[in-house]
Structures are given as structure tokens and as C-alpha cells.
PDB file of C-alpha atoms and ligand atoms in Angstrom:
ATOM      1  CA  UNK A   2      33.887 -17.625 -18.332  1.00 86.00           C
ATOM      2  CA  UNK A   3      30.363 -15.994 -17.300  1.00 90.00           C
ATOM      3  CA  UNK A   4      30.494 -12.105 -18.125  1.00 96.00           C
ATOM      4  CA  UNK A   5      27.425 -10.457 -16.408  1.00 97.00           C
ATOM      5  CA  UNK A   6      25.294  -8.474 -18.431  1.00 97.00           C
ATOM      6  CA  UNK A   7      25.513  -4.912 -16.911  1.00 98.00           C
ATOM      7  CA  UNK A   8      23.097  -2.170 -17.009  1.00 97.00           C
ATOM      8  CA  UNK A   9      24.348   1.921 -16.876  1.00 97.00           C
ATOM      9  CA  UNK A  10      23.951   4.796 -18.595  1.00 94.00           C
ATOM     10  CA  UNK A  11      24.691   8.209 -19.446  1.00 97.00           C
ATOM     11  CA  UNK A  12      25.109  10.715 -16.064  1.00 98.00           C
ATOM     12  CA  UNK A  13      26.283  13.981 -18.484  1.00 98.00           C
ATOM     13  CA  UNK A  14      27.481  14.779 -21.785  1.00 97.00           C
ATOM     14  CA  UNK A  15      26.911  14.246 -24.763  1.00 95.00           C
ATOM     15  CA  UNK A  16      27.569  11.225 -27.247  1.00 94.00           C
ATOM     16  CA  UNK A  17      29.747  13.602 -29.772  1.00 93.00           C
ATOM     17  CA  UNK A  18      32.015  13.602 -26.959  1.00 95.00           C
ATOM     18  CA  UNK A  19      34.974  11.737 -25.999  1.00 95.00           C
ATOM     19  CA  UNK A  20      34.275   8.460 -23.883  1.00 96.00           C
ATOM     20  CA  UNK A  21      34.502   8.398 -20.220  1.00 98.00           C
ATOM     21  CA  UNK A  22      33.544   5.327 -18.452  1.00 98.00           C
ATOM     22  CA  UNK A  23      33.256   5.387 -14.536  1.00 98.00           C
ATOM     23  CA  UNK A  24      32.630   2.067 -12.175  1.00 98.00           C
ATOM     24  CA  UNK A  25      30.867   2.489  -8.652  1.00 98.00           C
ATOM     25  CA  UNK A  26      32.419   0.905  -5.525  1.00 98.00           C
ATOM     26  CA  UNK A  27      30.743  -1.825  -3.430  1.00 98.00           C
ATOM     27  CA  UNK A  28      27.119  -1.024  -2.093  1.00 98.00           C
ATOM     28  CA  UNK A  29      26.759   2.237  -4.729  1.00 98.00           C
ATOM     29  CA  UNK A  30      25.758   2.839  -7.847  1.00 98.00           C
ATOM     30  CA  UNK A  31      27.269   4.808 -10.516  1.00 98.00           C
ATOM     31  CA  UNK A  32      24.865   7.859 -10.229  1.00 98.00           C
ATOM     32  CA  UNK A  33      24.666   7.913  -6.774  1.00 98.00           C
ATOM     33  CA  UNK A  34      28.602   7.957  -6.187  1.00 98.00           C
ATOM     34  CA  UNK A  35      29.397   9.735  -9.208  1.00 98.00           C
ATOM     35  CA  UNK A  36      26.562  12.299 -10.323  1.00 97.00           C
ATOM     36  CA  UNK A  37      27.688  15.111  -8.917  1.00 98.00           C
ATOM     37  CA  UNK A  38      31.527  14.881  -9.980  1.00 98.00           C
ATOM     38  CA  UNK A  39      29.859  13.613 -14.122  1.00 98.00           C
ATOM     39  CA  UNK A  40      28.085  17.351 -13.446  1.00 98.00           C
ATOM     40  CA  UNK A  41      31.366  19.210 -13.645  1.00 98.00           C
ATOM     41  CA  UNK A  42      32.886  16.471 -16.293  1.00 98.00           C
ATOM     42  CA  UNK A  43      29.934  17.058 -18.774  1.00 98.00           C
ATOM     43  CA  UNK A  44      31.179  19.954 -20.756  1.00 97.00           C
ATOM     44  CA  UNK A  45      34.393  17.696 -21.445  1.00 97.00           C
ATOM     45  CA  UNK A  46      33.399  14.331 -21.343  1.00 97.00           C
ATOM     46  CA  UNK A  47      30.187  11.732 -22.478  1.00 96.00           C
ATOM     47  CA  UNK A  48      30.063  10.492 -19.194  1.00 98.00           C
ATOM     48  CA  UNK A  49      28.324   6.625 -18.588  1.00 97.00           C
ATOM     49  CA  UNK A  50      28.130   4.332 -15.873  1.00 98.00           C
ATOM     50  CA  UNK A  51      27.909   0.786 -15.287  1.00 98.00           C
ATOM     51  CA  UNK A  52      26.061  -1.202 -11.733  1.00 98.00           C
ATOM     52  CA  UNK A  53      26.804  -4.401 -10.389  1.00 98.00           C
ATOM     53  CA  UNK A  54      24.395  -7.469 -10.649  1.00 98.00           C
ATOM     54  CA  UNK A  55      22.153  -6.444  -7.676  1.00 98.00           C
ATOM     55  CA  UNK A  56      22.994  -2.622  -7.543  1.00 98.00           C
ATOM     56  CA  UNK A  57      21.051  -0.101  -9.470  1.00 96.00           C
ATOM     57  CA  UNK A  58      19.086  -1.903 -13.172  1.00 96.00           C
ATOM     58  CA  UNK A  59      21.405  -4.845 -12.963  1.00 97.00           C
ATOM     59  CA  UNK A  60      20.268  -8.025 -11.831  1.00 98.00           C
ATOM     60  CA  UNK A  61      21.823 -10.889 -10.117  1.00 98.00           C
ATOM     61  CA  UNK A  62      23.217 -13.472 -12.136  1.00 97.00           C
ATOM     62  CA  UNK A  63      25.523 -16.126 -12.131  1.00 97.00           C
ATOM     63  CA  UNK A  64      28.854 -15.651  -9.584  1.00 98.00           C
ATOM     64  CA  UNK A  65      31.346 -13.502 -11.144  1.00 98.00           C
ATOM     65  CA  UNK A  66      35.155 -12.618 -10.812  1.00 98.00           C
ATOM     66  CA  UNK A  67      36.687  -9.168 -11.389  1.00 98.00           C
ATOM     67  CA  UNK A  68      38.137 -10.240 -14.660  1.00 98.00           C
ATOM     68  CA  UNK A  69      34.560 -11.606 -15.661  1.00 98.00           C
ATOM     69  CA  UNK A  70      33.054  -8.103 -14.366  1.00 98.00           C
ATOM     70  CA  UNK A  71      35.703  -6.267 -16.272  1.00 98.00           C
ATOM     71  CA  UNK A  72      34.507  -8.428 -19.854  1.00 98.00           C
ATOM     72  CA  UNK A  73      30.646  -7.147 -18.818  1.00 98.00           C
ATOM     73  CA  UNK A  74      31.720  -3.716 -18.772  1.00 98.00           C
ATOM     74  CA  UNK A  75      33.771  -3.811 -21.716  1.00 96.00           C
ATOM     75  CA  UNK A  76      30.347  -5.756 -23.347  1.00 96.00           C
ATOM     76  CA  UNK A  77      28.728  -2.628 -22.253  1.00 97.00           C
ATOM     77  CA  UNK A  78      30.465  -0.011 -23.077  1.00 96.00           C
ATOM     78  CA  UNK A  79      30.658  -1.369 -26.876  1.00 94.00           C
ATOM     79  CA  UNK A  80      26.675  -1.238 -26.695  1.00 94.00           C
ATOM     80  CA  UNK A  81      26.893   2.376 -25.919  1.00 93.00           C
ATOM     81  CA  UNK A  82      29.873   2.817 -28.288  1.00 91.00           C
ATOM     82  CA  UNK A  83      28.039   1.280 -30.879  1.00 91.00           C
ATOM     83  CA  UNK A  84      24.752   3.856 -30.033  1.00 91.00           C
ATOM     84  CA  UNK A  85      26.888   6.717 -30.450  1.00 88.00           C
ATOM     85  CA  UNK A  86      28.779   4.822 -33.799  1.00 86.00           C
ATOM     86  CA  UNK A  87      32.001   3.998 -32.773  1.00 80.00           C
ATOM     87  CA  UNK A  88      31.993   0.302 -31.612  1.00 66.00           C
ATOM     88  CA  UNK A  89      35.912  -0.066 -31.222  1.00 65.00           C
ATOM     89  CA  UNK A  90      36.787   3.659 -29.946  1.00 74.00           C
ATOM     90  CA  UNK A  91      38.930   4.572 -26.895  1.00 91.00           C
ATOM     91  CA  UNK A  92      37.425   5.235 -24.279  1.00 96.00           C
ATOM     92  CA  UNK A  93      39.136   7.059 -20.869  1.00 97.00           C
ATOM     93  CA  UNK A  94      37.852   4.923 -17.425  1.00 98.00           C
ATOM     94  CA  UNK A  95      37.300   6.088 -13.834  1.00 98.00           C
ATOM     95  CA  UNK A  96      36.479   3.858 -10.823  1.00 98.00           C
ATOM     96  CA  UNK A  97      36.795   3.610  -7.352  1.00 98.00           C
ATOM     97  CA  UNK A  98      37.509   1.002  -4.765  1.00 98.00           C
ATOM     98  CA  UNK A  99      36.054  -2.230  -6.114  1.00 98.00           C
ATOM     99  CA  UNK A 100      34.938   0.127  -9.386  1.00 98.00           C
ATOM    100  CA  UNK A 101      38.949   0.693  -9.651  1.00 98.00           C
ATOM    101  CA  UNK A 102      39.658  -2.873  -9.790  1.00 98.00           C
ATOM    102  CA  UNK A 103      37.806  -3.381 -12.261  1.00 98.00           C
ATOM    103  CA  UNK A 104      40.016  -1.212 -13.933  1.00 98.00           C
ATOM    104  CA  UNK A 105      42.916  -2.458 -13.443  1.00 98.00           C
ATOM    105  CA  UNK A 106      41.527  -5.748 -15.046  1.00 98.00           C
ATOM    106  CA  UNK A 107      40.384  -3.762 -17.894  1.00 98.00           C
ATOM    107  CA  UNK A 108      43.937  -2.335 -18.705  1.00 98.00           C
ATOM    108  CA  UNK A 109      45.406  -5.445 -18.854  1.00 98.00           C
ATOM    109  CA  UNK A 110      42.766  -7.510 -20.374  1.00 97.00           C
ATOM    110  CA  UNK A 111      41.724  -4.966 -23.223  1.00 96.00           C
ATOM    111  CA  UNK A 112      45.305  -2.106 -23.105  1.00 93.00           C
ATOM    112  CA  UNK A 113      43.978  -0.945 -26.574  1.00 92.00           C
ATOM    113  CA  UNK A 114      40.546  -0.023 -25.849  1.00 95.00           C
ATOM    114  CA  UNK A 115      41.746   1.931 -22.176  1.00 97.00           C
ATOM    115  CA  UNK A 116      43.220   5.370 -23.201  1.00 96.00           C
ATOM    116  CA  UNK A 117      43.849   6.512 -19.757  1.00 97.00           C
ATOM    117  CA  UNK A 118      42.690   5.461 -16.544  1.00 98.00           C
ATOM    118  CA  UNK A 119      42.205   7.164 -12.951  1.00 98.00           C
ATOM    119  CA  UNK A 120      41.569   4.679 -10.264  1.00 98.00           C
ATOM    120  CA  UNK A 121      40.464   5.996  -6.861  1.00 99.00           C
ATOM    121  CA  UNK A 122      40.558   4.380  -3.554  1.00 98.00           C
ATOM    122  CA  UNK A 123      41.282   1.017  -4.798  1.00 98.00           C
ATOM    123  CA  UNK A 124      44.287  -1.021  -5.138  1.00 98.00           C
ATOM    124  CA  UNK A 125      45.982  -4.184  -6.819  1.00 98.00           C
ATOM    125  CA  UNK A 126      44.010  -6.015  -4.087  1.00 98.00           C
ATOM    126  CA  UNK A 127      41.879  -5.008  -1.572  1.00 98.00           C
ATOM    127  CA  UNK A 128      41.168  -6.197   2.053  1.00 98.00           C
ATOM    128  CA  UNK A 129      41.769  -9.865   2.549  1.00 98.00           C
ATOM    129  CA  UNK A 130      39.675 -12.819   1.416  1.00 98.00           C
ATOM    130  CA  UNK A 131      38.989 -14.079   5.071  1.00 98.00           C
ATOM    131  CA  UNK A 132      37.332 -10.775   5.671  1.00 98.00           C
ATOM    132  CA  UNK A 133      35.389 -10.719   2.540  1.00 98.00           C
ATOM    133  CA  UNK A 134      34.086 -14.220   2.966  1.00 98.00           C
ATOM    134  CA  UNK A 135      32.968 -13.420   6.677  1.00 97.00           C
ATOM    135  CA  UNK A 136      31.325 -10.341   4.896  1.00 97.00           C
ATOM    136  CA  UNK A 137      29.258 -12.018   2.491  1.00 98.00           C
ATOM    137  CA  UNK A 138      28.023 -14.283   4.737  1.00 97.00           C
ATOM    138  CA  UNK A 139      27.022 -11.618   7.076  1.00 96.00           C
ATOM    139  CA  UNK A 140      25.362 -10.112   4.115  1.00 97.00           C
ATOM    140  CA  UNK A 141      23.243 -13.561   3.060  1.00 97.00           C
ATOM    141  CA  UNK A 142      22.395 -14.449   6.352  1.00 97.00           C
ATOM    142  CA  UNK A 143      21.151 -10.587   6.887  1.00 96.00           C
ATOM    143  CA  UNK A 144      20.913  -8.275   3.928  1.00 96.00           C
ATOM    144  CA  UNK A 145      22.443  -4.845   2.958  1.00 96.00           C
ATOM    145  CA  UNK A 146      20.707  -3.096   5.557  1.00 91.00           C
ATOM    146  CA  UNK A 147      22.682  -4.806   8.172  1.00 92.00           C
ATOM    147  CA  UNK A 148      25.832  -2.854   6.843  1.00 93.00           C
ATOM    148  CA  UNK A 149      24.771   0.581   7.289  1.00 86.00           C
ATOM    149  CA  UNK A 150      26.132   1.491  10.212  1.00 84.00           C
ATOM    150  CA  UNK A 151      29.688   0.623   9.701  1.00 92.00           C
ATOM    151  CA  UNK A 152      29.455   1.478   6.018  1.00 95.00           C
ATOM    152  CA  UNK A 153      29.210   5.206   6.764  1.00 94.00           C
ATOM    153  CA  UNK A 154      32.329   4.828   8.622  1.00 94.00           C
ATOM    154  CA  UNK A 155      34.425   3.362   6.383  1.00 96.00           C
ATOM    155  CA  UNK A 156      33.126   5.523   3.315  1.00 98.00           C
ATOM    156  CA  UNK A 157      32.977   8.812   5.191  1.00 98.00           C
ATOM    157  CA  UNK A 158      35.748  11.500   6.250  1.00 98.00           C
ATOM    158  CA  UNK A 159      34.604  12.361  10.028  1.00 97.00           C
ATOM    159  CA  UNK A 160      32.816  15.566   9.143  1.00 96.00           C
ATOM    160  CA  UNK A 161      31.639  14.516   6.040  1.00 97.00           C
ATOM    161  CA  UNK A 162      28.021  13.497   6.729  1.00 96.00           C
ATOM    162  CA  UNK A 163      27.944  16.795   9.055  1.00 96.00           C
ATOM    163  CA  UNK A 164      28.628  19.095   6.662  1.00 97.00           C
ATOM    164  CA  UNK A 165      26.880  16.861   3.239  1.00 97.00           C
ATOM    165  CA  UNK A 166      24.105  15.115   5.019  1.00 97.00           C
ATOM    166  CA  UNK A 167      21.569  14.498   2.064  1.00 97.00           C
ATOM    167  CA  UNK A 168      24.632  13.019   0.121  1.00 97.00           C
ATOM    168  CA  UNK A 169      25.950  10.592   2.729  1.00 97.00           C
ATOM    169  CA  UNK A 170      22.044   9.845   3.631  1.00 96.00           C
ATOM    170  CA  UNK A 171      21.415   8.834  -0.006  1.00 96.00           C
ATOM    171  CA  UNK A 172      24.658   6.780  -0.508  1.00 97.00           C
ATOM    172  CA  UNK A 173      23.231   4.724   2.750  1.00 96.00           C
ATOM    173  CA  UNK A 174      20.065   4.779   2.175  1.00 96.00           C
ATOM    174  CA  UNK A 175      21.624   3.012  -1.243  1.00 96.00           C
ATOM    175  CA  UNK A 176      23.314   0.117   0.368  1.00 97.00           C
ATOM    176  CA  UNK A 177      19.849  -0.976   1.819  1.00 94.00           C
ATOM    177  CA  UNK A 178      18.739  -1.613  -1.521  1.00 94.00           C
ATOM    178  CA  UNK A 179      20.971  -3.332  -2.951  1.00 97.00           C
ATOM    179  CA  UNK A 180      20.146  -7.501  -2.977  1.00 98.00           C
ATOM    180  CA  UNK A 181      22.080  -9.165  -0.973  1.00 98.00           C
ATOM    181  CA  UNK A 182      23.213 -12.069  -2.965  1.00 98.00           C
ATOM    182  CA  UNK A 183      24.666  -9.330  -5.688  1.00 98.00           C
ATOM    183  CA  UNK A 184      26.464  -7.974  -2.792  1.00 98.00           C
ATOM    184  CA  UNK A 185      27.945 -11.117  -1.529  1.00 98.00           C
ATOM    185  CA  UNK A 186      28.927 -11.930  -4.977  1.00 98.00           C
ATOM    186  CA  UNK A 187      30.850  -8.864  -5.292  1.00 98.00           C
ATOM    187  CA  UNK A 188      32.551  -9.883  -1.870  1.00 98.00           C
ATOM    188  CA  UNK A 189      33.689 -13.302  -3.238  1.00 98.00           C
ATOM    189  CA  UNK A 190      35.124 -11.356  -6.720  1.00 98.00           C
ATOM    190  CA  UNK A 191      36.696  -8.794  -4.353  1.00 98.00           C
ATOM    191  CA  UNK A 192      38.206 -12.187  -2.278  1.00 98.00           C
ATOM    192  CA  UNK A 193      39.716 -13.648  -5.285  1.00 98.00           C
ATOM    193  CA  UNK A 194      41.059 -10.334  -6.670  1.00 98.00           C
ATOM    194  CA  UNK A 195      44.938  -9.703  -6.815  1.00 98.00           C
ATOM    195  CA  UNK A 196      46.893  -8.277  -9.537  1.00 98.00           C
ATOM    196  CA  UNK A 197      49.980  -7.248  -7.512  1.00 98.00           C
ATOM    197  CA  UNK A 198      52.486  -9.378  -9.711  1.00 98.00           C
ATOM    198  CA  UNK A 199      50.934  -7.978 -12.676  1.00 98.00           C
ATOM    199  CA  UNK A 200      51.109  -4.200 -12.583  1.00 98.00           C
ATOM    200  CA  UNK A 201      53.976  -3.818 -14.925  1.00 98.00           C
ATOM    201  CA  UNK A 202      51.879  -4.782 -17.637  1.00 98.00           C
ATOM    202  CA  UNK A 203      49.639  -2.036 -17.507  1.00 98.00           C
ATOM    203  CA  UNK A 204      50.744   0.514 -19.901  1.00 97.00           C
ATOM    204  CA  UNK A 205      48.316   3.486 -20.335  1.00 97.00           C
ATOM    205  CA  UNK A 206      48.900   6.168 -17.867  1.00 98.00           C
ATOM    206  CA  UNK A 207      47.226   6.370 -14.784  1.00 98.00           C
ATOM    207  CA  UNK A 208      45.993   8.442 -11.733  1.00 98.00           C
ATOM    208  CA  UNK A 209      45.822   6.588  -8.364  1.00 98.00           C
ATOM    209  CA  UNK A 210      44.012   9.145  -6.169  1.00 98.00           C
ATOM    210  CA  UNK A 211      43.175   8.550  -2.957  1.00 98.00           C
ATOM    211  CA  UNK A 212      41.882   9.508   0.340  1.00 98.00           C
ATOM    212  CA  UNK A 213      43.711  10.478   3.162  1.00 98.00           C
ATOM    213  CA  UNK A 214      41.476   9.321   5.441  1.00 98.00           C
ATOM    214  CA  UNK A 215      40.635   5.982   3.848  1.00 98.00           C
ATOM    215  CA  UNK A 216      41.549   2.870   6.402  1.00 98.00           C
ATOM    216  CA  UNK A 217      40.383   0.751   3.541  1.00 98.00           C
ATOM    217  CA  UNK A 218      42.199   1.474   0.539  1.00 98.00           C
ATOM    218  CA  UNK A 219      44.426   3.554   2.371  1.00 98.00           C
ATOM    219  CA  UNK A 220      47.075   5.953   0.527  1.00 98.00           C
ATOM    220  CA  UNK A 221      49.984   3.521   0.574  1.00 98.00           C
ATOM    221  CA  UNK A 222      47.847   1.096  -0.951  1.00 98.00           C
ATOM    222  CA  UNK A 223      47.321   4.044  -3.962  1.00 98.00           C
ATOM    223  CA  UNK A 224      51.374   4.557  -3.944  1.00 98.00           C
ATOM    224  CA  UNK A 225      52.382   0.978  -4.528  1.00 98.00           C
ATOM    225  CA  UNK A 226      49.377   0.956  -7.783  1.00 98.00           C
ATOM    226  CA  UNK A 227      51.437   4.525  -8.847  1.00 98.00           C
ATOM    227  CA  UNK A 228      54.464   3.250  -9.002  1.00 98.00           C
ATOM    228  CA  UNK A 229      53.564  -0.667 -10.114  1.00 98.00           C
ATOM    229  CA  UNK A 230      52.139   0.418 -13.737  1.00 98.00           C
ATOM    230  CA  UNK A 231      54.609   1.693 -16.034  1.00 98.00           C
ATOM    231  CA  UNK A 232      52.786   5.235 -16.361  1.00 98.00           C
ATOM    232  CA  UNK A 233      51.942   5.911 -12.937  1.00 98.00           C
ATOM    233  CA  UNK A 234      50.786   9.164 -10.771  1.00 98.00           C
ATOM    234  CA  UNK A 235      49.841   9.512  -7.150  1.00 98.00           C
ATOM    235  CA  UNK A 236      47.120  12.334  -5.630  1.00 98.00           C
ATOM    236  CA  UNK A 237      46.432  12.455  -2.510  1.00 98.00           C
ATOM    237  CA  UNK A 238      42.780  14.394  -1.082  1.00 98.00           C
ATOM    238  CA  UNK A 239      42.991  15.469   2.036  1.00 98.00           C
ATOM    239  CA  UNK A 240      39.921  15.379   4.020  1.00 98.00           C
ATOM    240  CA  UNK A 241      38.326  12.332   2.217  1.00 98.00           C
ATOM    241  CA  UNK A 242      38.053   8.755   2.960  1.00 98.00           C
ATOM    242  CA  UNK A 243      36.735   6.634   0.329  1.00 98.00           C
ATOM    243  CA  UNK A 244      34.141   7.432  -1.570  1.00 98.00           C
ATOM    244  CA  UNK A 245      36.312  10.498  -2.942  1.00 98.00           C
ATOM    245  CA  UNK A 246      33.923  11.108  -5.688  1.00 98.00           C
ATOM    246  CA  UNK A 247      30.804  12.219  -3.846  1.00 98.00           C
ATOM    247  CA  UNK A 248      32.988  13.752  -0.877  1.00 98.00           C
ATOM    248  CA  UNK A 249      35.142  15.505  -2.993  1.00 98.00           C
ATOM    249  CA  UNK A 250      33.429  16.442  -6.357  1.00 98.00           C
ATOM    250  CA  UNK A 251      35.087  19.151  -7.763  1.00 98.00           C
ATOM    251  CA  UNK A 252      38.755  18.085  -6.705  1.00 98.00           C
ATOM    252  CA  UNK A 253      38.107  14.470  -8.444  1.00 98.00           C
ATOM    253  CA  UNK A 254      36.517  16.108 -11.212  1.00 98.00           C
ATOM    254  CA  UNK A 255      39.698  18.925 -11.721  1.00 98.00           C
ATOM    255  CA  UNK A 256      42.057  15.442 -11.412  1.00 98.00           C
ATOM    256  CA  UNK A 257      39.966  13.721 -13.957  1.00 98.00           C
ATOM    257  CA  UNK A 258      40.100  16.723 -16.557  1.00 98.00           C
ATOM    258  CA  UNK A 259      43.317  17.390 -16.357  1.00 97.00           C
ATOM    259  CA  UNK A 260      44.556  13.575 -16.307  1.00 98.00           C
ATOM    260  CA  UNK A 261      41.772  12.351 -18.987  1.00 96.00           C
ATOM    261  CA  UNK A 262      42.645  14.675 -21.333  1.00 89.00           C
ATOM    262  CA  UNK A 263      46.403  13.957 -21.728  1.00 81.00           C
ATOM    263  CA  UNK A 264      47.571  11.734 -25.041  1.00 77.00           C
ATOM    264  CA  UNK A 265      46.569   8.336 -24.754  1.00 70.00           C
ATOM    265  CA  UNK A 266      49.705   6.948 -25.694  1.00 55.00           C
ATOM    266  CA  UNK A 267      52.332   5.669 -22.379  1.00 50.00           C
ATOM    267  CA  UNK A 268      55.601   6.804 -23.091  1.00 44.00           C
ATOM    268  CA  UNK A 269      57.911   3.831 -23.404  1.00 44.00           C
ATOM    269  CA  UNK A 270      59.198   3.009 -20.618  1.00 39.00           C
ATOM    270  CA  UNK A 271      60.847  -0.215 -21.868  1.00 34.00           C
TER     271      UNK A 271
HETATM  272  O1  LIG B  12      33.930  -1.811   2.636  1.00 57.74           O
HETATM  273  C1  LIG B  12      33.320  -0.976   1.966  1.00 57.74           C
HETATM  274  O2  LIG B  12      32.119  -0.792   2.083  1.00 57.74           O
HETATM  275  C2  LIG B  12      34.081  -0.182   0.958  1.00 57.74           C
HETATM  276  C3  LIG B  12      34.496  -0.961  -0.203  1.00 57.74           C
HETATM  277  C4  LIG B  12      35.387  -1.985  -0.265  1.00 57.74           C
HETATM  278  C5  LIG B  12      35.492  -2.445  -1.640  1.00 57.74           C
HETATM  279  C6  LIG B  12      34.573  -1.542  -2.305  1.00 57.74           C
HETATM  280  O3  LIG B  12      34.300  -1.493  -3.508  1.00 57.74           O
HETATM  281  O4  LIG B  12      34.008  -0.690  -1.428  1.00 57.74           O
END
């Protein structure tokens, strides 16, 4: 097993706070997607992010799969636990799309260091590995910048970039600089990804929110996560596609507050 080492840090709070861990999607980093939601999560939460090799401070390393992202970010977080003197605490996690996977792998690889969990636009598995492969090599053969177009389409509500332009501008301008083998990587972990017959095992309780206007984690995708995991509760935010945390700050950050700070402990449910 490789685990990449992953860089992050804090978007708000404070480190006397509880723990809140949240994982960017595909092509983003964590304080692009998530800055402005950490802003209304700050008073509540110690709120710290984590990139993917070739997104943000992280470099590219060695291939990766989600379960060997999911050991870097616990390897992470335990730096930053260990900063603010707690190396074993709880800590409460929030990711979307590929971020969300990542998740998932982290509730059942490590259930007693994931409190709760709210996973956003994401799903047991995601898009198909034919399409992922074809994507990656689009992406060696001719960089990030070659996926801006279509990426504002599938991250965007129509509207969206209308009414937000300097966000949606910033999240693309984003992708471009991202390296394209770390991107193609992350395709290749997203193509080998699929914890469908393994849902069940994940105990703590968790929010599946997602956007009604995602076509790529769509809401049935989100039901079938709610109602795999033992503990499990649907949203659904109307007017968003996938990136629900920039397009919808303040509804993702009233889910997260009032999800996060529920009792860490599932009821039993067998
Ligand atoms: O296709 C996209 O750009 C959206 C996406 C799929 C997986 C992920 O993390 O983001």
C-alpha cells in the first residue's frame, strides 16, 4: 500500500474546537470548493482541508486508490490532531463527489476515528471505469485545461455561473492548474472505486446531500448511499448540481451544523 502524503490546512476555526475534516471533489481544492461554506462553519467547527497529489500544495506521487487516499488523509489529519494535542480524537468529515468517497473509505477503514459524516454529491461508486479511463487519457494526452468547458457543465446548476460568476470563474480557472498526471490518477482511483456491497458496514450516521440538478452523482445515486449505511439520511438542494458547497453555501453549511453536531454514537441497528 502507497498512502500519498497530503497537504491542507485550516479554512476557519479555531484548534480548541471540535474537528471537522472536509475533502474537495475532482479538479478543486479544498478552499476553493469549500471556503465560503468553512466561513459560516467557523464559529462551530475547526475546519481543515486536505488536496489531491496535483491539486492545491500536494504533489504528484506514486498512483493511488481511494482506500490509499483515504490512509493519506487519515495520516493528515493526525498531523493536525497532533498540532492541536489530540492525536487519536474524533473528528466529524465532509466531502463531496470524489471528496465523499473518500469518505466512505474512511468510515469503514477507520469507524472509530469518523464521528459523523456528510457526504455530498458522491456515491458508493461513481461514473463507470470505461469513462474514467477515456478521461484520464484525455487528460495526459492534453492537460486540465482541456476540461474546462464541459467541467462547468457538469459542476454548475444552469444559472449558477449567471448569478455567482467570480465563484464559478475561480473553480475553472482551478481545474487549469491542476497537473495533469494528479488528475488522471484521481481518474484511475475513481475507476477502481466501488463500495456498493459494503455499505452496511458503515456505522456512524450520515448525511447524503445532494443536488438536484447533478447528472453525475445524481440524487438516486445519494438515496441508495442513505439507505445502504446503517445510520443513513437523505437531503436533497434544489437548484444545485454538484459542487453543492460553493453553489449552495449557507444551505450545506445549515445541513452540516445541524447533522455534525448530533452524538457520535449510531444507534444500533443490529
Ligand atoms: O466530472 C467531474 O468533473 C465531477 C466529478 C466527478 C468525480 C469528482 O470528484 O468530481
Amino acid at each position: 500500500m502507497t498512502v500519498p502524503a497530503l497537504t491542507g490546512g485550516r479554512l476557519a476555526g479555531r484548534p480548541d474546537q471540535p474537528l471537522l475534516v472536509v475533502g474537495p471533489s475532482l479538479g478543486t481544492t479544498s478552499r476553493a470548493l469549500w471556503s465560503a461554506a468553512a466561513g459560516l462553519l467557523g464559529d462551530t467547527f475547526d475546519v481543515v482541508g486536505w488536496d489531491l497529489p496535483g491539486h492545491g500544495g500536494t504533489p504528484v506521487q506514486a498512483p493511488f486508490t481511494v482506500g490509499e487516499l483515504a490512509a493519506g488523509v487519515l495520516a493528515h489529519v493526525e498531523r493536525i490532531a497532533a498540532a492541536r494535542g489530540d492525536a487519536t480524537a474524533r473528528f466529524a468529515y465532509a466531502g463531496v463527489s470524489l471528496g465523499g468517497a473518500v469518505g466512505l473509505r474512511l468510515l469503514l477503514d477507520a469507524p472509530g476515528r469518523v464521528g459523523r459524516a456528510a457526504l455530498l454529491c458522491t456515491g458508493a461508486t461513481i461514473g463507470t471505469p470505461p469513462a474514467w479511463r477515456e478521461r484520464a487519457a484525455v487528460v495526459r494526452a492534453s492537460g486540465c485545461a482541456a476540461l474546462a468547458g464541459g467541467a462547468a457543465e457538469r459542476w454548475f446548476a444552469p444559472g449558477f455561473a449567471d448569478r455567482r460568476p467570480g465563484v464559478a470563474a475561480e473553480l475553472v480557472r482551478g481545474l487549469a492548474d491542476v497537473d495533469r498526471e494528479g488528475y488522471a490518477q484521481a481518474c484511475d482511483a475513481l475507476a477502481g472505486f466501488d463500495v456498493r456491497d459494503r455499505l452496511a458496514g458503515v456505522a456512524a450516521p450520515v448525511l447524503a446531500i445532494a443536488g438536484a440538478r447533478d447528472a453525475v452523482t445524481p440524487p438516486a445515486s445519494l438515496k441508495r448511499l442513505a439507505a445502504g449505511v446503517r445510520d443513513g439520511r437523505l437531503a436533497v438542494l434544489d437548484g444545485v448540481a454538484h459542487l453543492a458547497p460553493a453553489e449552495a453555501p449557507r444551505r450545506v453549511a445549515d445541513l452540516l451544523l445541524t447533522h455534525l453536531s448530533g452524538p457520535a454514537v449510531s444507534s444500533p441497528a443490529d
